[in-house]
Coordinates of C-alpha atoms in Angstrom, one line a residue:
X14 CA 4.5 -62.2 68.2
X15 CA 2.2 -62.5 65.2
X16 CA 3.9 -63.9 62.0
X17 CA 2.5 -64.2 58.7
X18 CA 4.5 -66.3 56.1
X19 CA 3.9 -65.6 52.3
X20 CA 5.4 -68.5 50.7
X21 CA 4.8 -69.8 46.9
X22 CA 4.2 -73.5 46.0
X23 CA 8.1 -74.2 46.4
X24 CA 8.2 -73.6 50.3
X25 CA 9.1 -76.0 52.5
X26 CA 6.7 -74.8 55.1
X27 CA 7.6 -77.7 57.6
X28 CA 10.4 -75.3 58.7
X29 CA 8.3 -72.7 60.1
X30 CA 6.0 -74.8 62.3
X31 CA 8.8 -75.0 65.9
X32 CA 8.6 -71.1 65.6
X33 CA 7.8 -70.1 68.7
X34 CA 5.6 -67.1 67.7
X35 CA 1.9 -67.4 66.7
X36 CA 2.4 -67.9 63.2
X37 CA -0.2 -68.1 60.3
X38 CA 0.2 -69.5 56.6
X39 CA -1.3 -66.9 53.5
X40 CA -2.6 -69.6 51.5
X41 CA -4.6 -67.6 48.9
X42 CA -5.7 -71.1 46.5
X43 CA -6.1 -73.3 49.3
X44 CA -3.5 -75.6 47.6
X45 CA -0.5 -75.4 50.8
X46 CA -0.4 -78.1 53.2
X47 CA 1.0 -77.4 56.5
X48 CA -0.4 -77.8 60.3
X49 CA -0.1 -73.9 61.1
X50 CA -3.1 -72.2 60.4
X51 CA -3.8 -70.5 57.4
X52 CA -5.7 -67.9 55.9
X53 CA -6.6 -66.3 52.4
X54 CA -7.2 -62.5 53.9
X55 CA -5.0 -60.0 52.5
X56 CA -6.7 -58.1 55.5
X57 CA -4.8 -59.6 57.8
X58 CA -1.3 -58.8 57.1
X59 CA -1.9 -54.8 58.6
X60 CA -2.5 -57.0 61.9
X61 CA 0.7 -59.2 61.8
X62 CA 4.0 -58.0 63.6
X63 CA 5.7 -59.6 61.3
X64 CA 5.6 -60.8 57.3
X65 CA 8.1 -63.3 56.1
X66 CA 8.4 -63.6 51.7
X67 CA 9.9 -67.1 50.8
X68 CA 9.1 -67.0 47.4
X69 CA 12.1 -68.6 45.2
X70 CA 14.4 -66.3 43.6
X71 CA 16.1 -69.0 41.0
X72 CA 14.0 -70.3 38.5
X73 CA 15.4 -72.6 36.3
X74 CA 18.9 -71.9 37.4
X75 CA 18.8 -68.5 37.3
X76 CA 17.8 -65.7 39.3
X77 CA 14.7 -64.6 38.8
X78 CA 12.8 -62.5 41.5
X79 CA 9.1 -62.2 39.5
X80 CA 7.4 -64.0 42.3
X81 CA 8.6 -62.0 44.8
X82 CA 8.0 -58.7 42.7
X83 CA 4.2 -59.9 42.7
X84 CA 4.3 -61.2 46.2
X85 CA 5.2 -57.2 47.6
X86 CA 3.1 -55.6 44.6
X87 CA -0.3 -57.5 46.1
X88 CA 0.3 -56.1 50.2
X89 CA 1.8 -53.1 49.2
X90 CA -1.6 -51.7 50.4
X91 CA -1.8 -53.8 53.9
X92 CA 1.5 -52.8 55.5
X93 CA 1.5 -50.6 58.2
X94 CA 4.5 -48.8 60.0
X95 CA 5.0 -51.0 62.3
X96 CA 4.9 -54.5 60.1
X97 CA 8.6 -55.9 59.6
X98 CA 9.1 -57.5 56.3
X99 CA 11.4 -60.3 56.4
X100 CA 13.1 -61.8 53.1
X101 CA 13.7 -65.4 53.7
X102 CA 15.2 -66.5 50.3
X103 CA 17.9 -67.1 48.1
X104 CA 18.8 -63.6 45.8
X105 CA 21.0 -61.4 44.4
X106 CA 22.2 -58.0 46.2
X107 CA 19.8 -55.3 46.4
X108 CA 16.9 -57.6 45.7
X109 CA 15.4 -56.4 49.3
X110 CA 15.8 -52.4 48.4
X111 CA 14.3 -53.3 45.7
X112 CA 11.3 -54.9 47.0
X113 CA 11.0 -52.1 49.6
X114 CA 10.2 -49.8 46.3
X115 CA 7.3 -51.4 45.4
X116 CA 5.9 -52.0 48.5
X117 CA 6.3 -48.3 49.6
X118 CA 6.2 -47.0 46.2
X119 CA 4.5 -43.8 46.9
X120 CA 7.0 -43.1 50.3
X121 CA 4.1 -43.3 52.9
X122 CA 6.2 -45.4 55.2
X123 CA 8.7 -42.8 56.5
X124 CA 11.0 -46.0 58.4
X125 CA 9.9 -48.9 56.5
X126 CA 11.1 -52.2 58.9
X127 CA 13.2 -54.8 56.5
X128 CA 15.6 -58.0 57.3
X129 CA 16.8 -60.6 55.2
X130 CA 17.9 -64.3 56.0
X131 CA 18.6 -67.3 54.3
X132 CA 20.8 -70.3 55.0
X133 CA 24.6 -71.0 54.4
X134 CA 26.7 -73.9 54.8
X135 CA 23.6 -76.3 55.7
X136 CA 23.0 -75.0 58.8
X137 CA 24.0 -71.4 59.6
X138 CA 21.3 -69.3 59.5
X139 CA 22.8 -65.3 58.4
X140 CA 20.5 -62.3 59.5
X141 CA 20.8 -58.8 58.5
X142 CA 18.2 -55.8 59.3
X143 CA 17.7 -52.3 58.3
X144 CA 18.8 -51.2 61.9
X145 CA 19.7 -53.2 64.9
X146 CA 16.0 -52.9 65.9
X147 CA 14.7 -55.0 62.7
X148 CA 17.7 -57.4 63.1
X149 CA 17.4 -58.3 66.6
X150 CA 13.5 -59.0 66.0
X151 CA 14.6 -61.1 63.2
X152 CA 16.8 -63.0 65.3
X153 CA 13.7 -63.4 67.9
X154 CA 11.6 -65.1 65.1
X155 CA 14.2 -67.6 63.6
X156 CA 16.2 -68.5 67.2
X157 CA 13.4 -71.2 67.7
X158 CA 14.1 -73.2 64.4
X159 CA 17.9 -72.5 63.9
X160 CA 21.0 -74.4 64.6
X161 CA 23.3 -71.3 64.4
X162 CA 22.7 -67.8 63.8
X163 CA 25.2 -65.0 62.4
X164 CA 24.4 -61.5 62.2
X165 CA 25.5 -59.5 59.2
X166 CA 25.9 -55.7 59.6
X167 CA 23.7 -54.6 56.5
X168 CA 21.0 -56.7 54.0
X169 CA 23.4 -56.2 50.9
X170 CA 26.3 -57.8 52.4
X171 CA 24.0 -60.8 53.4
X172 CA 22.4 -61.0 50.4
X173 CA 26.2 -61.0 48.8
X174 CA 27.7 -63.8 51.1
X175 CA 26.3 -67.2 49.1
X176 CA 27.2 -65.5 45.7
X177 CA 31.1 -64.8 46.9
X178 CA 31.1 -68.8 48.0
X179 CA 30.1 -70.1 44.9
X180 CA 32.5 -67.5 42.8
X181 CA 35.5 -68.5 44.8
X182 CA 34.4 -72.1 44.7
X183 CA 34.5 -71.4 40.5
X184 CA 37.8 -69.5 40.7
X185 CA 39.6 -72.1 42.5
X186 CA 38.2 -74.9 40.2
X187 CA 39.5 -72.9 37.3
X188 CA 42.8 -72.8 38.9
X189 CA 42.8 -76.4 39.1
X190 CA 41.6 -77.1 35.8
X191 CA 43.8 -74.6 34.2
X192 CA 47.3 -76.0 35.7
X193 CA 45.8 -80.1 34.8
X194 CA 46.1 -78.9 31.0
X195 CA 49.8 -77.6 31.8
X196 CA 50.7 -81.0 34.0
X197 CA 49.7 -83.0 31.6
X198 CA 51.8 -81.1 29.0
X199 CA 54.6 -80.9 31.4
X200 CA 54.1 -84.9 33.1
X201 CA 53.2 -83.7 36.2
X202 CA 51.1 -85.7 38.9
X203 CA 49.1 -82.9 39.8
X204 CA 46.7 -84.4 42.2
X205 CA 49.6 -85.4 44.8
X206 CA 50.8 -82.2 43.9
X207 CA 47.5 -80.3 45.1
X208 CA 47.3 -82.6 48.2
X209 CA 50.8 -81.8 48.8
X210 CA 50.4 -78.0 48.6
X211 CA 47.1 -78.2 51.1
X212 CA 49.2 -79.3 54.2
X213 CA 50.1 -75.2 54.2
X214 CA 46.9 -74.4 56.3
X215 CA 46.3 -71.7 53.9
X216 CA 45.7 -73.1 50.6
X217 CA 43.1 -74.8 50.1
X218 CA 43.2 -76.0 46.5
X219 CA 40.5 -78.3 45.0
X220 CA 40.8 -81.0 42.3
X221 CA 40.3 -80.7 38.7
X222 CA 37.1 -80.7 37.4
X223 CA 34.2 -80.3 36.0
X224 CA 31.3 -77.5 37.1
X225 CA 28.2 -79.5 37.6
X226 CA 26.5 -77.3 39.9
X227 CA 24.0 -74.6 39.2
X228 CA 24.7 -72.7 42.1
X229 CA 28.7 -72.3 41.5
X230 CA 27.9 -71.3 37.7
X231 CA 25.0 -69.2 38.4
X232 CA 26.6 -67.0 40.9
X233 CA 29.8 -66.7 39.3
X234 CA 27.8 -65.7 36.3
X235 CA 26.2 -62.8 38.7
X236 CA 29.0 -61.9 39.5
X237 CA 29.5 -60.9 36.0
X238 CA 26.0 -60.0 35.3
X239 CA 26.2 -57.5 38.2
X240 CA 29.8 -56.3 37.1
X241 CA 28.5 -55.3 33.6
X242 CA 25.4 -53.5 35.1
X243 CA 27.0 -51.0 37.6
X244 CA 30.5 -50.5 35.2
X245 CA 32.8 -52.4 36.7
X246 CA 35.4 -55.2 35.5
X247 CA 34.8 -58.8 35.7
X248 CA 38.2 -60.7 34.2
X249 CA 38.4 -62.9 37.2
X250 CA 35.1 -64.5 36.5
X251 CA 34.7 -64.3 33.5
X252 CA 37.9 -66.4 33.1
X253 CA 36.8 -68.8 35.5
X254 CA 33.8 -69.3 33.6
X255 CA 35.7 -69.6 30.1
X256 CA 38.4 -72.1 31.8
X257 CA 35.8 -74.3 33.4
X258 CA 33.5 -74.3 30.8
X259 CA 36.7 -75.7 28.2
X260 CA 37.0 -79.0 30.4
X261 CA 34.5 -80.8 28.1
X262 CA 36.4 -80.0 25.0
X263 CA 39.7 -81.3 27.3
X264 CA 38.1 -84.2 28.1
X265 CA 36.8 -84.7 24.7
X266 CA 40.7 -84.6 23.7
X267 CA 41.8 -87.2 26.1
X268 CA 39.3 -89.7 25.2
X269 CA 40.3 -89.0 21.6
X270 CA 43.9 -89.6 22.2
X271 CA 43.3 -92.5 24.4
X272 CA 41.3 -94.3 21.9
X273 CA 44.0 -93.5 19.2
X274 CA 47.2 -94.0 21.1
X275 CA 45.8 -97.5 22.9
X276 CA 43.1 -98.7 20.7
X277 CA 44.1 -97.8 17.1
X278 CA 40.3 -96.3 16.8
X279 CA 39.2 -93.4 14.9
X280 CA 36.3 -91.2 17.1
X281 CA 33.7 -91.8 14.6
X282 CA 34.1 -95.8 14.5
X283 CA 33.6 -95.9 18.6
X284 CA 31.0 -95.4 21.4
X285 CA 31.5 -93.5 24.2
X286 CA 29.4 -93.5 27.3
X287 CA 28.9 -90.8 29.8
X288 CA 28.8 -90.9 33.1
X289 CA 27.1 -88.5 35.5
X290 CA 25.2 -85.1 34.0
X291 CA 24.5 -82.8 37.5
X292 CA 25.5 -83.0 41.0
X293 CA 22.3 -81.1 41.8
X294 CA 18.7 -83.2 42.7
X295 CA 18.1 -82.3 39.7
X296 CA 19.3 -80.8 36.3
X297 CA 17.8 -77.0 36.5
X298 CA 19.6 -76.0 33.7
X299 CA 21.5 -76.7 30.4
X300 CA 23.7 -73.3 30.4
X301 CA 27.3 -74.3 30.8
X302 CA 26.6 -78.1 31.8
X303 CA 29.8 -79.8 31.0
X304 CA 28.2 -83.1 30.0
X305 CA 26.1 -81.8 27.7
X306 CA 28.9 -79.8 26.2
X307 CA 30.9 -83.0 26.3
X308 CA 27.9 -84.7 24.3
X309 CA 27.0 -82.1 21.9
X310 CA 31.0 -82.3 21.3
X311 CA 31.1 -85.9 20.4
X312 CA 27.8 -86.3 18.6
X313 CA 29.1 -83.2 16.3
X314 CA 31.6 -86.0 15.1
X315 CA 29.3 -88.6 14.4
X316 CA 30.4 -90.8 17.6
X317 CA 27.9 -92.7 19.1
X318 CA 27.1 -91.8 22.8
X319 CA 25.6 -93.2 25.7
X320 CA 24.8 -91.1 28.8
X321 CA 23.2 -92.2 32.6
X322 CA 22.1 -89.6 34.6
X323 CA 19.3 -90.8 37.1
X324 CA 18.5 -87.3 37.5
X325 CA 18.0 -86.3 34.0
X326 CA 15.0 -87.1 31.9
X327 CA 15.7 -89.3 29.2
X328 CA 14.2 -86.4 26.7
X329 CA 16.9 -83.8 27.7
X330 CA 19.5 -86.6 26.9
X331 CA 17.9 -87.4 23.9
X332 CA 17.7 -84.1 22.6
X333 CA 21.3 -83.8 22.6
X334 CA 21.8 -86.8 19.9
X335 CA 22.3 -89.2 22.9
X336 CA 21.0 -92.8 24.3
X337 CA 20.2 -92.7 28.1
X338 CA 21.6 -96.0 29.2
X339 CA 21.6 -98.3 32.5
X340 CA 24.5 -97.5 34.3
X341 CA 25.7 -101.5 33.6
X342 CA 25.3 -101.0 29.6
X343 CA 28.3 -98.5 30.2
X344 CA 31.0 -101.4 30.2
X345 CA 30.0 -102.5 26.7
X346 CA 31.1 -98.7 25.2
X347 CA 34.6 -98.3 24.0
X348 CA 35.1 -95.1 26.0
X349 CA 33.7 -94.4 29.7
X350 CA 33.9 -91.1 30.9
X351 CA 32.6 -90.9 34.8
X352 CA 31.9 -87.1 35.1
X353 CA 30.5 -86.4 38.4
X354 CA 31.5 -88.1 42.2
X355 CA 28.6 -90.5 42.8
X356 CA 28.9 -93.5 44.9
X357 CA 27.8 -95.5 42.3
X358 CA 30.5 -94.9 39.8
X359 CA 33.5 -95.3 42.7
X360 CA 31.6 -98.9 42.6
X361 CA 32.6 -99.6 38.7
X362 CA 34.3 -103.0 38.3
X363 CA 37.7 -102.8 36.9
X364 CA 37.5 -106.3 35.9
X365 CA 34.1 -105.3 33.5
X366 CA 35.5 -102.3 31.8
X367 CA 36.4 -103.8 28.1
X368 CA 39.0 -100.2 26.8
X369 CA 39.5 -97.2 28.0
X370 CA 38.0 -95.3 31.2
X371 CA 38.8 -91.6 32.2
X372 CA 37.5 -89.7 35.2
X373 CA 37.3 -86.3 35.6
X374 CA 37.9 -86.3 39.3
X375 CA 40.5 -88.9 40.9
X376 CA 37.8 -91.2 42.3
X377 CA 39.2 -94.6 41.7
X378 CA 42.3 -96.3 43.3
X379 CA 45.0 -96.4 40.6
X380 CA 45.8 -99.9 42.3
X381 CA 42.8 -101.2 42.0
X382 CA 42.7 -100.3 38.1
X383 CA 46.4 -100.8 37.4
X384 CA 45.0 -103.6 34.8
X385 CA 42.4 -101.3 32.9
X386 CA 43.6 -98.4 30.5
X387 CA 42.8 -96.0 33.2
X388 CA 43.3 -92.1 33.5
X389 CA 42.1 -88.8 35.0
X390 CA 42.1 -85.3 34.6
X391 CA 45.5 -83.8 36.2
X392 CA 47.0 -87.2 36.0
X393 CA 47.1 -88.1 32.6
X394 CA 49.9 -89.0 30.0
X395 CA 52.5 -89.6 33.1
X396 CA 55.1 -90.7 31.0
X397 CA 57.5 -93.1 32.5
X398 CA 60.8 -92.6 30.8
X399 CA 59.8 -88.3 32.0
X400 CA 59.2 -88.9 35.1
X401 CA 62.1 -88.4 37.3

């Protein structure tokens, strides 16, 4: 079988080469480096069996299918009947019926051949075709370089599945996050009570926290975005959204009171340093980012604040009124707020950390910091003389 992938400068193309099909790289500017052959003929595609698109549908954090758009609009004129068009990327329902519109936008291909693919849960590869013909060549193709396959019965559903992940992910976060406001009002231990509640093999609650990944944000957003285009309601996720998006402002409030109740200091006369910005590689973008919220928050009320991100350009941290830091500067601040689950910040010493401390996930062994004025969302303010 003859296979032509189209990728953009994104493409990891190393995961093509154990095909076992013939398969050549369009490499238009010359600028792709790969071991499978390539060419710059647009000729060529009319001769392939099969073309696979892997240009990247989210562009900074968002979904954005322009490179695909131009990808079809430039071999609209080279596909022949026979050619099946495979979409190997990340993006939103209907992206593929879309694309199959401006490839065959005059109708001259009567049973235009389409899949769609990409990857879930690390490692299991979801198919979907037009008709059982397109999917089972799809399946064909990819068997070579895949750990596990699952077919899916149509390309909008596939396309679907990573979005509905990521938007129960958010909704069960906000559930979390939601009920750690109410514990705390209430002195309730509410991460024994969430690892109490998950030994019913149906529930599968998650801690309290904060939303630091672009892919749970973005596609709850979609869901949204996608509700408001076709008429339909969207409270759920917009609610998630809202709830999630408040735990900067809650955590803002607990570092206030803590530095109040246990330090006798005003916001304005301290410095607070904050720990952790993304749990991506990478911050791809500043829409509903906690930490910056968090910072924007503080720096509104003249506090000084201190952020370390290794991921994060010290520019972006800067332009939110903050100093990027080394993560051992952190001790000297009056407040320390660890935001995001890194190996590093489980390693904090106790025995270094001079005032308060507050986590926004329960990372840290309340033994091991039963000296330090230590606490964490959906376990703080447990009141001893309240709790029974």
């Amino acid at each position: 079988m003859k296979i032509i992938i189209y990728p953009d400068y994104e493409t990891d193309i190393t995961v093509y080469e154990g095909m076992d099909s013939e398969v050549m790289v369009y490499d238009e500017k010359g600028t792709i480096n790969t071991s499978l052959e390539k060419t710059d003929s647009l000729e060529l595609f009319s001769t392939a069996d099969a073309i696979i698109f892997t240009q990247k549908c989210i562009i900074d954090g968002k979904y954005d299918t322009s490179r695909l758009k131009e990808a079809c609009t430039k071999i609209q004129n080279c596909v022949l009947d026979e050619v099946l068009l495979v979409f190997d990327t990340r993006a939103p329902p209907r992206t593929v019926l879309k694309m199959s519109k401006i490839i065959d936008e005059f109708e001259m291909i009567p049973d235009i051949k389409m899949a769609y693919t990409t990857v879930i849960n690390d490692n299991l590869r979801i198919i979907a075709g037009k008709n059982s013909e397109c999917q089972e060549k799809t399946v064909q193709i990819y068997k070579s370089i895949s750990d596990e396959i699952r077919t899916v019965k149509h390309i909008q559903t596939a396309e679907f599945i990573p979005i509905l992940q990521n938007a129960y992910k958010d909704t069960v976060i906000a559930l979390a996050n939601q009920t750690a406001i109410l514990s705390e009002a209430i002195t309730i231990d509410l991460i024994e009570a969430i690892d109490v509640a998950n030994t019913n093999p149906d529930i599968h609650l998650l801690y309290p926290q904060p939303v630091l990944e672009n892919n749970i944000s973005r596609d709850s957003d979609e869901i949204n975005n996608l509700s408001n285009e076709y008429g339909e309601p969207s409270q759920l996720s917009e609610t998630a959204r809202s709830t999630n998006n408040y735990v900067a402002y809650h955590m803002a409030y607990m570092a206030e009171k803590e530095l109040y109740l246990k330090e006798h200091l005003a916001m304005f006369e301290t410095t607070v340093a904050i720990l952790g910005i993304t749990s991506d590689k990478q911050l791809l973008t500043e829409k509903d980012n906690a930490s910056l919220a968090l910072i924007d928050d503080f720096v509104s009320r003249d506090v000084e604040v201190w952020a370390h991100d290794n991921k994060v350009p010290e520019e972006i941290i800067e332009s939110h009124g903050a100093k990027k830091i080394e993560l051992d500067e952190a001790y000297e601040a009056d407040c320390i707020i660890v935001m995001t689950d890194t190996e590093e910040y489980r390693q904090l010493n106790p025995e270094k950390i001079e005032k308060v401390i507050i986590t926004a996930l329960p990372i840290f062994d309340p033994e091991k910091f039963k000296n330090v004025k230590y606490s964490s969302v959906g376990q703080y303010r447990l009141k001893e003389g309240e709790m029974l």
